[in-house]
Tab-separated table of C-alpha atoms and ligand atoms in Angstrom:
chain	number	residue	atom	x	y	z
A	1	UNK	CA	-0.930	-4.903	28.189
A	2	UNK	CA	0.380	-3.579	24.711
A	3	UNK	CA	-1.909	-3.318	22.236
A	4	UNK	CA	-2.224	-5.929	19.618
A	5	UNK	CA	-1.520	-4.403	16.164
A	6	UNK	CA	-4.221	-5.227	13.461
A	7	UNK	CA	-3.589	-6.750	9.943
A	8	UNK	CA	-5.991	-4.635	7.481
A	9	UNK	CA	-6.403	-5.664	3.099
A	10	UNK	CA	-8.364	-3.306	0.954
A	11	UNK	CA	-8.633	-4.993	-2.307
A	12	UNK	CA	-11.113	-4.619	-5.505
A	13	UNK	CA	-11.696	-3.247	-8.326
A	14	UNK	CA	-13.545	-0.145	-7.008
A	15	UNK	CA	-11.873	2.835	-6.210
A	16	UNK	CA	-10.775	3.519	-2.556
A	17	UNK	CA	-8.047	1.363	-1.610
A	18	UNK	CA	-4.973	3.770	-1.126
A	19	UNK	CA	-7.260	6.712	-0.199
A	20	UNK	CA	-9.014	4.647	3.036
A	21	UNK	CA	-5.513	3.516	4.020
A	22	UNK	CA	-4.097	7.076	3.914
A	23	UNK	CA	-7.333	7.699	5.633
A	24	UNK	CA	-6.378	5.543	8.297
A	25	UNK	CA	-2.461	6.754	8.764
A	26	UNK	CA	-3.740	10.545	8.974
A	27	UNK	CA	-6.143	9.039	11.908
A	28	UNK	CA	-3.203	7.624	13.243
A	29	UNK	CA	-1.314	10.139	12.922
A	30	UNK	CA	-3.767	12.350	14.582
A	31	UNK	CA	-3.437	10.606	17.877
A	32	UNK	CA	0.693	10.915	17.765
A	33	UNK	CA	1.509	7.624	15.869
A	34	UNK	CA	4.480	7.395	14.485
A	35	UNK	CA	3.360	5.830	10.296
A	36	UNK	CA	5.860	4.477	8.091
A	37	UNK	CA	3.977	4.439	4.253
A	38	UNK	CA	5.915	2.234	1.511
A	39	UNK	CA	4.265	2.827	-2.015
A	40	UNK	CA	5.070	-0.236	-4.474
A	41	UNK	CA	4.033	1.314	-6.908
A	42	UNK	CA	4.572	5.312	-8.684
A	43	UNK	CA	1.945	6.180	-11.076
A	44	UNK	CA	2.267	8.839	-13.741
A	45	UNK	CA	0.793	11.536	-11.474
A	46	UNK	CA	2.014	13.909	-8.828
A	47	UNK	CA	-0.415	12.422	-5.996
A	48	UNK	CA	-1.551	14.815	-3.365
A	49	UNK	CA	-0.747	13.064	-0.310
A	50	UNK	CA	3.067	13.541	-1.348
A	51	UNK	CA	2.634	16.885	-0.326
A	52	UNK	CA	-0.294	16.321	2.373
A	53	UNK	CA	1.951	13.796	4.390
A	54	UNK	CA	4.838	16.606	4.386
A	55	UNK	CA	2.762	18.540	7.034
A	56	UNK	CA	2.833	15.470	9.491
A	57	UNK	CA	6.066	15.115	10.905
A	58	UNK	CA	4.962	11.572	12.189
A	59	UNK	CA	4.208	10.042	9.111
A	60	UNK	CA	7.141	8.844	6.683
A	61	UNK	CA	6.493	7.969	3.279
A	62	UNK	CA	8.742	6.050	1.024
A	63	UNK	CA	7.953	5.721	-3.029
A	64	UNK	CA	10.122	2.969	-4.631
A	65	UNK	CA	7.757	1.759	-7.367
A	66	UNK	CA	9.024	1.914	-10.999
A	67	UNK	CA	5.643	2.810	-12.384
A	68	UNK	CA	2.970	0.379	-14.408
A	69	UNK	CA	4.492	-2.800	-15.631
A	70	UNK	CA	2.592	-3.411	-18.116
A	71	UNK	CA	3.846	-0.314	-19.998
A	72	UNK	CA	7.777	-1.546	-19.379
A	73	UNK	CA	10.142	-3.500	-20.914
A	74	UNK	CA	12.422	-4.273	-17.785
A	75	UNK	CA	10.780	-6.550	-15.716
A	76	UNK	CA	14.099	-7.210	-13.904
A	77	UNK	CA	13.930	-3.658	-12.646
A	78	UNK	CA	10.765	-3.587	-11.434
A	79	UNK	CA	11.763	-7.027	-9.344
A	80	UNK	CA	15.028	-5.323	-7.709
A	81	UNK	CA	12.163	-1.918	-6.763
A	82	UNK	CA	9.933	-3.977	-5.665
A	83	UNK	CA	12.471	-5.856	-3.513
A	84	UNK	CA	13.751	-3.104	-2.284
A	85	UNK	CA	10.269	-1.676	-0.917
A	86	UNK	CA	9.568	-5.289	0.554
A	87	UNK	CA	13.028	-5.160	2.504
A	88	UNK	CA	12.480	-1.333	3.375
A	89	UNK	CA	9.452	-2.529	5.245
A	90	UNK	CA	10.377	-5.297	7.083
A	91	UNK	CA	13.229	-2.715	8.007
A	92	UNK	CA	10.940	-0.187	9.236
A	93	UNK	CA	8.291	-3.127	11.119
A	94	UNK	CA	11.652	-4.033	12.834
A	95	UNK	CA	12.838	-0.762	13.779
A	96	UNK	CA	9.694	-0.494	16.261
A	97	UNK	CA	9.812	3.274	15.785
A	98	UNK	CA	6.400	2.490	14.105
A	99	UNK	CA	3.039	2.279	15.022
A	100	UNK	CA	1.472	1.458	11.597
A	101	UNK	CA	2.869	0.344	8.577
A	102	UNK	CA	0.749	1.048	5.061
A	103	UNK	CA	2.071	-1.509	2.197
A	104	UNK	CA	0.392	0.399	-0.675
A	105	UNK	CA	-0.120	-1.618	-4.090
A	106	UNK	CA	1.715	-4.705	-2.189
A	107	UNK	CA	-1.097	-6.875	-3.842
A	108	UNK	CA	0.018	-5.725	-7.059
A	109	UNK	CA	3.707	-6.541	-6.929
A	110	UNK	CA	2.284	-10.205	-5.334
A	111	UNK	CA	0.214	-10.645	-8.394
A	112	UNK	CA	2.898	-10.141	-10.630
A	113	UNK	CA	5.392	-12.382	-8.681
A	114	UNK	CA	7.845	-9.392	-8.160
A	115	UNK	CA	7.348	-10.305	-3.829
A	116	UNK	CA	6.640	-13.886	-2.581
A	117	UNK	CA	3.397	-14.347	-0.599
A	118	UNK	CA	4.982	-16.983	1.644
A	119	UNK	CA	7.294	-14.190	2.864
A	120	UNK	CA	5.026	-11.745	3.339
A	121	UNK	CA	2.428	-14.091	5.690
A	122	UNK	CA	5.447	-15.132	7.629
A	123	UNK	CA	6.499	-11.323	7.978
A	124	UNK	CA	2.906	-10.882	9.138
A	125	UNK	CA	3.130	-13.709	11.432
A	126	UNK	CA	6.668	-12.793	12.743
A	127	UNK	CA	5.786	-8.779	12.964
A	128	UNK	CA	6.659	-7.089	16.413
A	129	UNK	CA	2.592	-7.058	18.073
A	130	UNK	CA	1.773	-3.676	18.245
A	131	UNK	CA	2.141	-2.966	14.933
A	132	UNK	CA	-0.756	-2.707	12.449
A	133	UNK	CA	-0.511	-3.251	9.302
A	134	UNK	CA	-2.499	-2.501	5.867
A	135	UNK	CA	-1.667	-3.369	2.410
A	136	UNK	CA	-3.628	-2.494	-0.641
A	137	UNK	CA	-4.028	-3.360	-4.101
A	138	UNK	CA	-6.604	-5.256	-6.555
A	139	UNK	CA	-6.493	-9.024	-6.602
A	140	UNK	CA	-5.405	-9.918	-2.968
A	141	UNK	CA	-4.109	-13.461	-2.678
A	142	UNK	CA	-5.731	-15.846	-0.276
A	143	UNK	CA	-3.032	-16.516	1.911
A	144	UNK	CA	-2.989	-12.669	2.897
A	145	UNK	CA	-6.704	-12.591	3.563
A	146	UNK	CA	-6.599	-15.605	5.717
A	147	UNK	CA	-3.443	-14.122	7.638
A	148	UNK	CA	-5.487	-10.120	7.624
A	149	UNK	CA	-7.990	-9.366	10.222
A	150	UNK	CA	-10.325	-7.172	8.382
A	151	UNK	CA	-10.950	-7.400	4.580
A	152	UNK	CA	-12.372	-4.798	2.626
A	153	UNK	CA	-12.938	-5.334	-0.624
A	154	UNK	CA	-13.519	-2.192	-2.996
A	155	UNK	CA	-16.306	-2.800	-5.393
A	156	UNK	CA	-16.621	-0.547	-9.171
A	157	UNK	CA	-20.132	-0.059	-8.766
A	158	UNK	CA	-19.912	2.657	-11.274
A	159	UNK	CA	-16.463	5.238	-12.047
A	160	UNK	CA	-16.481	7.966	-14.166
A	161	UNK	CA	-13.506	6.532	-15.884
A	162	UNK	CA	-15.670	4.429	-17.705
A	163	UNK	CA	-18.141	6.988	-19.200
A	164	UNK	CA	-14.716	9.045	-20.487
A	165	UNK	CA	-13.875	11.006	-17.672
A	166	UNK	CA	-10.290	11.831	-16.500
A	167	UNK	CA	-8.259	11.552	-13.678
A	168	UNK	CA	-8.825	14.152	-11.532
A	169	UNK	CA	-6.695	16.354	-9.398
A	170	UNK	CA	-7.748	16.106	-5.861
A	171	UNK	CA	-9.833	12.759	-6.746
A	172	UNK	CA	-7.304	10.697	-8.398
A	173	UNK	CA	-4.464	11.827	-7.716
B	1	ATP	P1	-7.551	5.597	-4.780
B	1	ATP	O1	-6.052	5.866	-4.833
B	1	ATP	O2	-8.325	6.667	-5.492
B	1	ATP	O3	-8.032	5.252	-3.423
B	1	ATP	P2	-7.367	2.796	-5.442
B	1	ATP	O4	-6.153	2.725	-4.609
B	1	ATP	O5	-8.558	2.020	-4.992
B	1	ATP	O6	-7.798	4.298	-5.672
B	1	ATP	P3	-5.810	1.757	-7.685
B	1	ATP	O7	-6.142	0.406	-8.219
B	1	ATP	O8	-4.579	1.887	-6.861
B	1	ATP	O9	-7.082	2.335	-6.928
B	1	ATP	O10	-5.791	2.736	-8.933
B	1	ATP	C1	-4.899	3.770	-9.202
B	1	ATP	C2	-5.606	4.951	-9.833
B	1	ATP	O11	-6.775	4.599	-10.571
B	1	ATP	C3	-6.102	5.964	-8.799
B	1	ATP	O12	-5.932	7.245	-9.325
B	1	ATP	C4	-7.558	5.640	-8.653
B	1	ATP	O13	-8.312	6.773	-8.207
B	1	ATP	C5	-7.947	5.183	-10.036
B	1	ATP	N1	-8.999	4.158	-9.984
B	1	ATP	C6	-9.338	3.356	-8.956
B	1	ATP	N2	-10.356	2.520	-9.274
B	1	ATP	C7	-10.658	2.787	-10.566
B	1	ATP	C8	-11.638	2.257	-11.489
B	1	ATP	N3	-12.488	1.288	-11.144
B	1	ATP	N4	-11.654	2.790	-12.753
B	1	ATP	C9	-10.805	3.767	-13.097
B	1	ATP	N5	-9.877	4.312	-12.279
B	1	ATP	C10	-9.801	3.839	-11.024
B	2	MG	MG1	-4.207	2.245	-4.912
């Protein structure tokens, strides 16, 4: 019987989100599965895992974010990147050549209308059945929890941030 792929949402505030879902592709990836990662988002830094993911030949990673909205003018653009990364996915899902997909910051281009949720749940519903699935990003809508199988939500207990401290090499980014 193939195996049934698995519909994961890390969402919060606290920090974690992207990390335990690279987490999750490199254990993938350890066992020979083939990982497609789509990044809706590309933050001011030069993240590590650009360069970690280069040593696995089985993971592909795909950055077509414009960067934080809220610091932009063109709205428009960010719509046709984030399009772009929505339609790259549903490329890769349907390709089959994958074993997991990782939607990173997919919540975030939901929240800001740049994606519609309806498509996305029916992608999930319609998605070939081995393929897992995990999308990230604060402020997860409803209909993608009730469509997930396992919810994690990322709580701020305390961050550093907060008390002044900066992003961090290695921690951060
Ligand atoms: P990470 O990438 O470290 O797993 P994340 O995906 O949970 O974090 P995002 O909301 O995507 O968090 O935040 C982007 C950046 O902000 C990352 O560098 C992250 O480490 C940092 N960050 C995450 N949570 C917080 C927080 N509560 N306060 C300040 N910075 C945070
Ligand atoms: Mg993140």
């Amino acid at each position: 019987m193939p195996r049934k792929g698995r519909i994961l949402v890390h969402t919060g505030d606290g920090k974690g989100k992207t990390t335990a879902a690279l987490g999750t592709a490199f254990r993938a990836a350890g066992h020979g599965q083939n990982v497609a990662i789509v990044q809706f988002m590309k933050g001011k830094w030069t993240y590590g895992e650009i360069f970690a993911i280069q040593r696995f030949p089985n993971i592909y990673l795909a950055r077509l974010g414009s960067g934080f909205t809220w610091l932009k003018e063109g709205l428009e653009e960010d719509r046709e990147l984030a399009q772009s990364a929505w339609a790259l996915c549903r490329e890769l899902a349907h390709s089959r050549e994958y074993d997991l997909l990782v939607m990173d910051e997919l919540n975030y281009a939901l929240d800001y209308g740049l994606v519609d949720v309806d498509e996305v749940v029916q992608f999930l519903h319609g998605k070939p059945e081995e393929l897992s699935v995990i999308i990230t990003g604060r402020r997860a809508k409803q209909e993608l929890i009730d469509a997930a199988d396992t919810v994690t939500e990322m709580r701020a207990v305390k961050h550093g941030f907060r008390a002044g401290l900066r992003a961090q090499k290695g921690i951060e980014y």
